[in-house]
Tab-separated table of C-alpha atoms and ligand atoms in Angstrom:
chain	number	residue	atom	x	y	z
A	1190	UNK	CA	72.997	28.856	130.620
A	1191	UNK	CA	73.795	29.554	127.113
A	1192	UNK	CA	74.937	28.571	123.381
A	1193	UNK	CA	77.863	27.285	123.273
A	1194	UNK	CA	79.317	29.864	121.405
A	1195	UNK	CA	77.712	32.162	122.956
A	1196	UNK	CA	79.606	31.683	126.931
A	1197	UNK	CA	81.719	34.419	126.035
A	1198	UNK	CA	78.840	37.107	125.763
A	1199	UNK	CA	76.338	35.716	128.446
A	1200	UNK	CA	75.374	38.526	130.940
A	1201	UNK	CA	74.241	37.589	134.443
A	1202	UNK	CA	71.520	39.312	136.214
A	1203	UNK	CA	71.590	41.232	139.245
A	1204	UNK	CA	68.663	41.667	141.884
A	1205	UNK	CA	68.650	45.930	141.897
A	1206	UNK	CA	65.624	45.628	139.530
A	1207	UNK	CA	66.908	44.673	136.215
A	1208	UNK	CA	70.822	44.760	135.675
A	1209	UNK	CA	72.343	42.201	134.342
A	1210	UNK	CA	76.414	42.514	134.412
A	1211	UNK	CA	78.747	40.925	130.995
A	1212	UNK	CA	79.532	37.252	132.932
A	1213	UNK	CA	83.285	37.430	131.710
A	1214	UNK	CA	84.680	40.621	132.432
A	1215	UNK	CA	88.490	42.386	132.482
A	1216	UNK	CA	90.514	43.180	135.213
A	1217	UNK	CA	92.336	46.620	135.750
A	1218	UNK	CA	94.988	45.459	138.034
A	1219	UNK	CA	97.747	46.180	135.152
A	1220	UNK	CA	100.931	48.770	136.916
A	1221	UNK	CA	102.062	49.579	134.424
A	1222	UNK	CA	99.599	52.828	133.058
A	1223	UNK	CA	101.334	52.784	129.023
A	1224	UNK	CA	99.579	49.528	128.769
A	1225	UNK	CA	96.855	50.010	131.103
A	1226	UNK	CA	95.684	52.261	127.449
A	1227	UNK	CA	96.359	49.551	125.267
A	1228	UNK	CA	94.623	46.540	126.769
A	1229	UNK	CA	91.695	48.382	127.812
A	1230	UNK	CA	91.478	49.861	124.675
A	1231	UNK	CA	92.227	45.606	123.122
A	1232	UNK	CA	89.600	44.403	124.968
A	1233	UNK	CA	87.013	46.611	124.599
A	1234	UNK	CA	87.735	45.571	120.318
A	1235	UNK	CA	87.947	42.319	121.194
A	1236	UNK	CA	84.953	42.338	122.913
A	1237	UNK	CA	84.962	42.171	126.161
A	1238	UNK	CA	82.133	44.794	127.829
A	1239	UNK	CA	83.036	43.811	131.785
A	1240	UNK	CA	85.508	46.599	133.334
A	1241	UNK	CA	86.382	45.996	136.489
A	1242	UNK	CA	88.554	48.688	138.074
A	1243	UNK	CA	89.878	50.791	141.539
A	1244	UNK	CA	90.666	53.825	143.335
A	1245	UNK	CA	93.728	51.059	144.509
A	1246	UNK	CA	94.840	50.519	140.659
A	1247	UNK	CA	95.738	54.074	140.483
A	1248	UNK	CA	95.257	53.828	136.454
A	1249	UNK	CA	90.696	55.027	136.984
A	1250	UNK	CA	92.941	57.990	134.611
A	1251	UNK	CA	93.757	55.790	131.653
A	1252	UNK	CA	91.159	53.603	131.377
A	1253	UNK	CA	88.747	56.386	131.700
A	1254	UNK	CA	90.812	57.652	129.091
A	1255	UNK	CA	90.855	54.223	126.982
A	1256	UNK	CA	87.172	53.779	127.886
A	1257	UNK	CA	86.345	57.013	126.110
A	1258	UNK	CA	88.114	56.506	123.185
A	1259	UNK	CA	87.373	53.520	121.865
A	1260	UNK	CA	84.164	53.455	122.853
A	1261	UNK	CA	83.667	57.035	120.571
A	1262	UNK	CA	86.014	54.934	117.257
A	1263	UNK	CA	83.768	51.964	117.942
A	1264	UNK	CA	80.238	53.449	117.935
A	1265	UNK	CA	79.573	51.537	121.067
A	1266	UNK	CA	77.503	53.758	124.084
A	1267	UNK	CA	78.167	54.048	127.862
A	1268	UNK	CA	74.903	51.768	128.455
A	1269	UNK	CA	76.554	48.166	126.165
A	1270	UNK	CA	79.185	49.116	129.010
A	1271	UNK	CA	79.367	48.030	131.896
A	1272	UNK	CA	82.243	50.157	135.281
A	1273	UNK	CA	82.595	48.648	138.317
A	1274	UNK	CA	85.195	50.842	140.814
A	1275	UNK	CA	86.129	50.609	144.309
A	1276	UNK	CA	86.323	52.263	147.361
A	1277	UNK	CA	89.901	52.292	148.902
A	1278	UNK	CA	90.408	50.948	152.928
A	1279	UNK	CA	91.435	54.530	153.502
A	1280	UNK	CA	87.621	56.442	153.037
A	1281	UNK	CA	85.453	53.996	154.923
A	1282	UNK	CA	84.201	56.682	157.197
A	1283	UNK	CA	81.438	57.569	156.203
A	1284	UNK	CA	81.874	61.209	154.894
A	1285	UNK	CA	84.704	59.885	153.583
A	1286	UNK	CA	82.418	57.914	150.579
A	1287	UNK	CA	81.092	60.146	148.626
A	1288	UNK	CA	83.528	62.239	147.986
A	1289	UNK	CA	85.914	58.798	146.789
A	1290	UNK	CA	83.037	58.118	144.611
A	1291	UNK	CA	82.891	61.396	143.040
A	1292	UNK	CA	86.822	61.472	142.456
A	1293	UNK	CA	86.460	57.705	140.961
A	1294	UNK	CA	83.710	59.160	138.341
A	1295	UNK	CA	85.801	61.992	136.901
A	1296	UNK	CA	89.030	59.850	136.402
A	1297	UNK	CA	86.683	57.360	134.920
A	1298	UNK	CA	85.389	59.969	132.984
A	1299	UNK	CA	81.986	59.199	133.916
A	1300	UNK	CA	78.181	60.527	135.012
A	1301	UNK	CA	77.664	57.073	136.679
A	1302	UNK	CA	78.743	53.301	137.795
A	1303	UNK	CA	76.812	50.781	137.214
A	1304	UNK	CA	78.800	49.365	140.111
A	1305	UNK	CA	81.117	50.326	143.423
A	1306	UNK	CA	81.810	47.637	146.136
A	1307	UNK	CA	84.065	48.409	149.272
A	1308	UNK	CA	87.340	46.894	147.914
A	1309	UNK	CA	87.686	45.570	150.901
A	1310	UNK	CA	86.649	45.422	154.173
A	1311	UNK	CA	89.026	46.600	156.159
A	1312	UNK	CA	88.919	49.938	157.412
A	1313	UNK	CA	92.688	51.882	157.189
A	1314	UNK	CA	93.314	55.195	158.557
A	1315	UNK	CA	91.944	58.116	156.565
A	1316	UNK	CA	93.498	60.403	153.929
A	1317	UNK	CA	95.693	60.234	151.045
A	1318	UNK	CA	98.809	57.696	151.678
A	1319	UNK	CA	96.527	54.648	150.770
A	1320	UNK	CA	98.830	51.968	152.305
A	1321	UNK	CA	99.438	54.100	155.869
A	1322	UNK	CA	102.112	52.447	158.360
A	1323	UNK	CA	103.428	52.719	161.544
A	1324	UNK	CA	107.412	52.495	162.074
A	1325	UNK	CA	108.224	48.763	162.497
A	1326	UNK	CA	105.765	47.494	159.084
A	1327	UNK	CA	102.568	47.343	160.066
A	1328	UNK	CA	99.829	48.754	158.811
A	1329	UNK	CA	97.288	50.849	160.853
A	1330	UNK	CA	93.748	50.261	160.732
A	1331	UNK	CA	90.929	52.735	161.959
A	1332	UNK	CA	89.088	51.492	164.563
A	1333	UNK	CA	86.316	54.191	164.538
A	1334	UNK	CA	84.223	52.598	161.803
A	1335	UNK	CA	82.547	49.912	161.134
A	1336	UNK	CA	81.491	47.806	158.434
A	1337	UNK	CA	77.961	48.566	158.661
A	1338	UNK	CA	78.607	52.693	158.796
A	1339	UNK	CA	80.829	52.337	155.449
A	1340	UNK	CA	77.482	50.564	153.801
A	1341	UNK	CA	75.392	53.475	154.850
A	1342	UNK	CA	76.963	55.650	152.998
A	1343	UNK	CA	76.398	52.676	149.931
A	1344	UNK	CA	73.125	52.923	149.733
A	1345	UNK	CA	73.252	56.539	149.526
A	1346	UNK	CA	74.802	56.687	146.908
A	1347	UNK	CA	72.534	54.911	144.642
A	1348	UNK	CA	70.015	57.186	146.423
A	1349	UNK	CA	71.821	59.152	144.700
A	1350	UNK	CA	70.987	57.484	140.433
A	1351	UNK	CA	75.082	57.855	140.149
A	1352	UNK	CA	75.634	54.187	141.597
A	1353	UNK	CA	72.888	51.434	139.886
A	1354	UNK	CA	74.654	48.543	142.391
A	1355	UNK	CA	77.079	48.797	145.201
A	1356	UNK	CA	78.476	45.195	146.692
A	1357	UNK	CA	81.561	44.223	148.643
A	1358	UNK	CA	84.873	42.475	147.777
A	1359	UNK	CA	88.119	40.010	149.739
A	1360	UNK	CA	84.971	39.787	152.416
A	1361	UNK	CA	84.432	36.047	154.131
A	1362	UNK	CA	80.579	34.702	155.103
A	1363	UNK	CA	80.962	35.962	158.756
A	1364	UNK	CA	81.082	39.391	157.746
A	1365	UNK	CA	79.154	39.109	154.504
A	1366	UNK	CA	76.402	37.076	156.145
A	1367	UNK	CA	75.809	40.027	159.060
A	1368	UNK	CA	76.103	42.518	156.175
A	1369	UNK	CA	73.177	40.672	154.008
A	1370	UNK	CA	70.968	41.048	157.583
A	1371	UNK	CA	71.016	44.584	158.498
A	1372	UNK	CA	71.526	46.104	154.275
A	1373	UNK	CA	68.256	47.910	152.935
A	1374	UNK	CA	70.511	47.857	149.991
A	1375	UNK	CA	71.003	44.319	149.390
A	1376	UNK	CA	74.495	43.291	148.605
A	1377	UNK	CA	74.576	43.138	144.353
A	1378	UNK	CA	77.678	41.289	144.091
A	1379	UNK	CA	80.467	40.415	146.400
A	1380	UNK	CA	83.271	39.235	144.157
A	1381	UNK	CA	86.812	36.830	145.574
A	1382	UNK	CA	89.429	34.670	144.200
A	1383	UNK	CA	87.786	32.187	143.551
A	1384	UNK	CA	89.363	28.967	141.023
A	1385	UNK	CA	89.474	24.927	141.770
A	1386	UNK	CA	92.439	25.783	143.801
A	1387	UNK	CA	89.729	27.765	145.653
A	1388	UNK	CA	86.188	27.288	144.505
A	1389	UNK	CA	85.078	29.039	147.373
A	1390	UNK	CA	82.314	26.647	147.582
A	1391	UNK	CA	79.831	27.441	150.436
A	1392	UNK	CA	79.789	31.514	150.088
A	1393	UNK	CA	78.711	30.513	146.365
A	1394	UNK	CA	75.755	28.668	147.183
A	1395	UNK	CA	75.039	31.892	150.372
A	1396	UNK	CA	75.289	33.626	147.252
A	1397	UNK	CA	72.811	31.898	144.982
A	1398	UNK	CA	70.880	31.377	147.474
A	1399	UNK	CA	70.503	36.116	148.219
A	1400	UNK	CA	70.828	35.735	144.784
A	1401	UNK	CA	74.164	38.084	145.841
A	1402	UNK	CA	76.396	37.667	142.110
A	1403	UNK	CA	79.294	36.178	143.152
A	1404	UNK	CA	82.479	37.762	140.892
A	1405	UNK	CA	85.281	35.856	140.704
A	1406	UNK	CA	89.777	37.237	140.407
A	1407	UNK	CA	92.617	34.988	139.770
A	1408	UNK	CA	90.689	32.511	137.187
A	1409	UNK	CA	93.880	31.540	136.824
A	1410	UNK	CA	95.490	31.793	139.934
A	1411	UNK	CA	96.915	35.386	138.679
A	1412	UNK	CA	99.260	33.012	136.273
A	1413	UNK	CA	101.697	31.295	139.220
A	1414	UNK	CA	103.921	29.152	137.944
A	1415	UNK	CA	103.992	26.847	138.930
A	1416	UNK	CA	100.017	27.071	139.644
A	1417	UNK	CA	96.451	25.879	137.888
A	1418	UNK	CA	97.587	27.076	134.163
A	1419	UNK	CA	99.595	23.364	134.548
A	1420	UNK	CA	97.561	21.608	136.196
A	1421	UNK	CA	97.396	18.348	135.071
A	1422	UNK	CA	93.452	18.335	135.247
A	1423	UNK	CA	93.239	21.731	134.244
A	1424	UNK	CA	96.054	20.818	130.309
A	1425	UNK	CA	94.441	17.648	130.050
A	1426	UNK	CA	90.672	18.884	128.751
A	1427	UNK	CA	92.670	22.159	127.356
A	1428	UNK	CA	94.439	19.413	124.981
A	1429	UNK	CA	90.840	17.069	124.390
A	1430	UNK	CA	88.538	20.171	123.432
A	1431	UNK	CA	91.093	21.528	121.189
A	1432	UNK	CA	90.634	24.472	124.172
A	1433	UNK	CA	93.918	26.168	126.021
A	1434	UNK	CA	94.170	26.180	130.023
A	1435	UNK	CA	92.837	29.998	130.551
A	1436	UNK	CA	90.194	28.911	128.182
A	1437	UNK	CA	89.066	25.869	129.990
A	1438	UNK	CA	89.415	27.906	133.737
A	1439	UNK	CA	87.096	30.749	131.943
A	1440	UNK	CA	84.770	28.422	130.668
A	1441	UNK	CA	84.836	26.992	133.932
A	1442	UNK	CA	83.997	29.781	136.436
A	1443	UNK	CA	81.007	30.970	134.517
A	1444	UNK	CA	80.095	27.478	133.879
A	1445	UNK	CA	79.663	27.542	137.463
A	1446	UNK	CA	77.695	30.303	137.917
A	1447	UNK	CA	80.289	33.496	138.847
A	1448	UNK	CA	81.049	35.942	136.688
A	1449	UNK	CA	84.782	35.277	136.558
A	1450	UNK	CA	87.742	38.540	135.937
A	1451	UNK	CA	90.700	38.462	133.619
A	1452	UNK	CA	93.496	40.892	132.816
A	1453	UNK	CA	95.759	40.277	129.046
A	1454	UNK	CA	97.578	42.611	128.802
A	1455	UNK	CA	98.047	42.221	124.832
A	1456	UNK	CA	95.064	42.179	121.835
A	1457	UNK	CA	96.659	38.780	121.398
A	1458	UNK	CA	95.634	36.837	124.741
A	1459	UNK	CA	91.742	39.009	125.106
A	1460	UNK	CA	91.223	37.037	121.763
A	1461	UNK	CA	92.795	34.696	123.728
A	1462	UNK	CA	90.616	34.910	126.659
A	1463	UNK	CA	87.464	36.056	125.128
A	1464	UNK	CA	87.157	33.344	123.027
A	1465	UNK	CA	86.149	30.592	125.584
A	1466	UNK	CA	83.286	27.790	125.729
A	1467	UNK	CA	81.095	25.294	127.746
A	1468	UNK	CA	82.702	22.852	128.190
A	1469	UNK	CA	81.014	19.378	128.586
A	1470	UNK	CA	80.517	18.016	131.924
A	1471	UNK	CA	82.688	15.393	131.695
A	1472	UNK	CA	85.027	18.024	131.775
A	1473	UNK	CA	83.532	20.345	134.083
A	1474	UNK	CA	83.449	16.418	137.183
A	1475	UNK	CA	86.855	16.669	136.430
A	1476	UNK	CA	87.433	20.388	137.165
A	1477	UNK	CA	85.220	19.781	140.189
A	1478	UNK	CA	86.849	16.531	141.586
A	1479	UNK	CA	90.141	18.471	141.510
A	1480	UNK	CA	91.506	18.391	145.294
A	1481	UNK	CA	94.881	20.579	145.620
A	1482	UNK	CA	93.680	23.918	147.249
A	1483	UNK	CA	95.335	27.465	147.393
A	1484	UNK	CA	94.945	31.207	149.134
A	1485	UNK	CA	97.071	33.117	146.450
A	1486	UNK	CA	96.251	36.306	147.976
A	1487	UNK	CA	96.317	37.001	151.669
A	1488	UNK	CA	93.969	40.489	151.130
A	1489	UNK	CA	90.726	39.041	152.484
A	1490	UNK	CA	92.338	39.055	155.541
A	1491	UNK	CA	94.002	41.392	156.515
A	1492	UNK	CA	92.751	44.133	153.770
A	1493	UNK	CA	96.870	44.419	151.911
A	1494	UNK	CA	97.098	43.348	148.674
A	1495	UNK	CA	99.266	40.542	148.082
A	1496	UNK	CA	100.176	37.038	147.332
A	1497	UNK	CA	101.197	35.029	149.293
A	1498	UNK	CA	102.544	31.738	147.288
A	1499	UNK	CA	101.828	28.673	149.665
A	1500	UNK	CA	102.824	25.241	148.493
A	1501	UNK	CA	99.457	23.416	147.146
A	1502	UNK	CA	97.885	20.780	149.147
A	1503	UNK	CA	96.202	17.613	148.697
B	1399	LIG	N1	89.286	42.344	144.625
B	1399	LIG	C1	90.715	42.361	144.723
B	1399	LIG	O1	91.154	42.593	145.931
B	1399	LIG	C2	90.802	42.346	143.957
B	1399	LIG	C3	92.587	41.279	143.870
B	1399	LIG	C4	93.523	40.398	142.200
B	1399	LIG	C5	92.679	41.409	141.449
B	1399	LIG	N2	90.748	41.376	141.415
B	1399	LIG	C6	90.714	42.040	140.037
B	1399	LIG	O2	90.634	41.434	138.998
B	1399	LIG	C7	91.243	41.408	137.665
B	1399	LIG	C8	91.974	39.982	137.589
B	1399	LIG	O3	93.375	39.648	137.694
B	1399	LIG	P1	94.283	37.985	138.300
B	1399	LIG	O4	95.597	38.507	138.812
B	1399	LIG	O5	93.123	37.393	139.130
B	1399	LIG	O6	94.039	38.335	136.544
B	1399	LIG	P2	94.153	36.496	135.717
B	1399	LIG	O7	93.774	36.472	134.447
B	1399	LIG	O8	93.941	35.548	137.042
B	1399	LIG	O9	95.614	36.520	136.289
B	1399	LIG	C9	95.900	37.560	135.080
B	1399	LIG	C10	97.789	36.628	134.793
B	1399	LIG	O10	98.166	35.951	134.448
B	1399	LIG	C11	98.121	36.040	133.066
B	1399	LIG	N3	97.274	35.637	131.229
B	1399	LIG	C12	96.431	36.242	131.231
B	1399	LIG	N4	96.364	35.770	130.171
B	1399	LIG	C13	96.351	34.172	129.879
B	1399	LIG	C14	96.467	32.842	129.626
B	1399	LIG	N5	95.158	33.458	128.824
B	1399	LIG	N6	97.683	31.746	129.346
B	1399	LIG	C15	98.538	31.946	129.790
B	1399	LIG	N7	98.443	33.443	130.618
B	1399	LIG	C16	97.673	34.750	130.975
B	1399	LIG	C17	99.429	36.619	133.208
B	1399	LIG	O11	100.447	36.954	132.262
B	1399	LIG	P3	100.582	37.784	131.788
B	1399	LIG	O12	101.473	39.606	133.629
B	1399	LIG	O13	101.853	37.922	130.435
B	1399	LIG	O14	99.921	39.308	130.455
B	1399	LIG	C18	98.796	37.346	134.600
B	1399	LIG	O15	100.234	36.617	134.974
B	1399	LIG	C19	92.346	42.191	137.825
B	1399	LIG	O16	92.993	42.505	137.201
B	1399	LIG	C20	91.037	43.055	139.158
B	1399	LIG	O17	90.487	43.529	137.902
B	1399	LIG	C21	90.610	42.259	141.893
């Protein structure tokens, strides 16, 4: 796909008529506002050109400020970065989609988005409370809006010209398939949890077949320990080729044809996670043979972000 030294600069084509997404993306799911700013700045300075945001992360303002300052300081043009943000579950009703999109653009200090994702296929009760619950703590879903209705409103954002591509996140094949078939503007990207313990091969094959870019989150297993960063196969490959486990996991993701998000919070981590290079074929095969299966994030089943650590099964 690319020269060894160029893996980090891989750009993957989108189905929107000429767009490309930098394969290695910086994720902004960072709870602390000050760290959001420094980490975003460090990522930009290191060379990351793809920034993954979300209304739900409640830090679009900090990301927007860091990007604006960073672009100006380095003389980087807006067109040279790729920015994604996501529609939260409480804004699925069609009349709420455009206002939510405009509000995100405003917070991010941007006049267009490269990609807007439906964050999850689950509609929550509309309103300002991002996590609406009943007295017993159960999520209040909104049964009066279908995903396709939300998608129609997403399509109109593309028509309006300030959103270059649209896609979905935290979705399985069962929901993606009917939506894909009914969509006038086909999803350009699907963002889901994926790593060697959750390769999502069937979904990946579907996406490749339909020209949808598969974007993996949790490539390092959310950094949980014990976990992927200490996996014996990953560690052995890393030691053999003189790379760190994180670098091996990020390279594996791109070499299997997915884009990938990572969230380095310091400049040193940003440099480490950007400094990836092509893995040899035998290393890819060894990683592909890992049998452990583990889903870390249950958001795909409920729409509520979170981690459900499970005992890995061989
Ligand atoms: N669509 C969704 O529902 C969804 C869900 C989750 C995430 N995302 C997106 O995906 C992005 C990636 O998030 P992620 O949690 O999946 O990122 P990740 O990079 O897989 O995991 C982040 C964790 O890995 C650690 N880490 C990062 N680089 C490391 C390195 N070189 N060596 C050792 N540990 C390292 C971090 O530790 P420290 O904390 O010590 O830095 C942190 O605990 C998010 O920012 C967000 O944009 C989307």
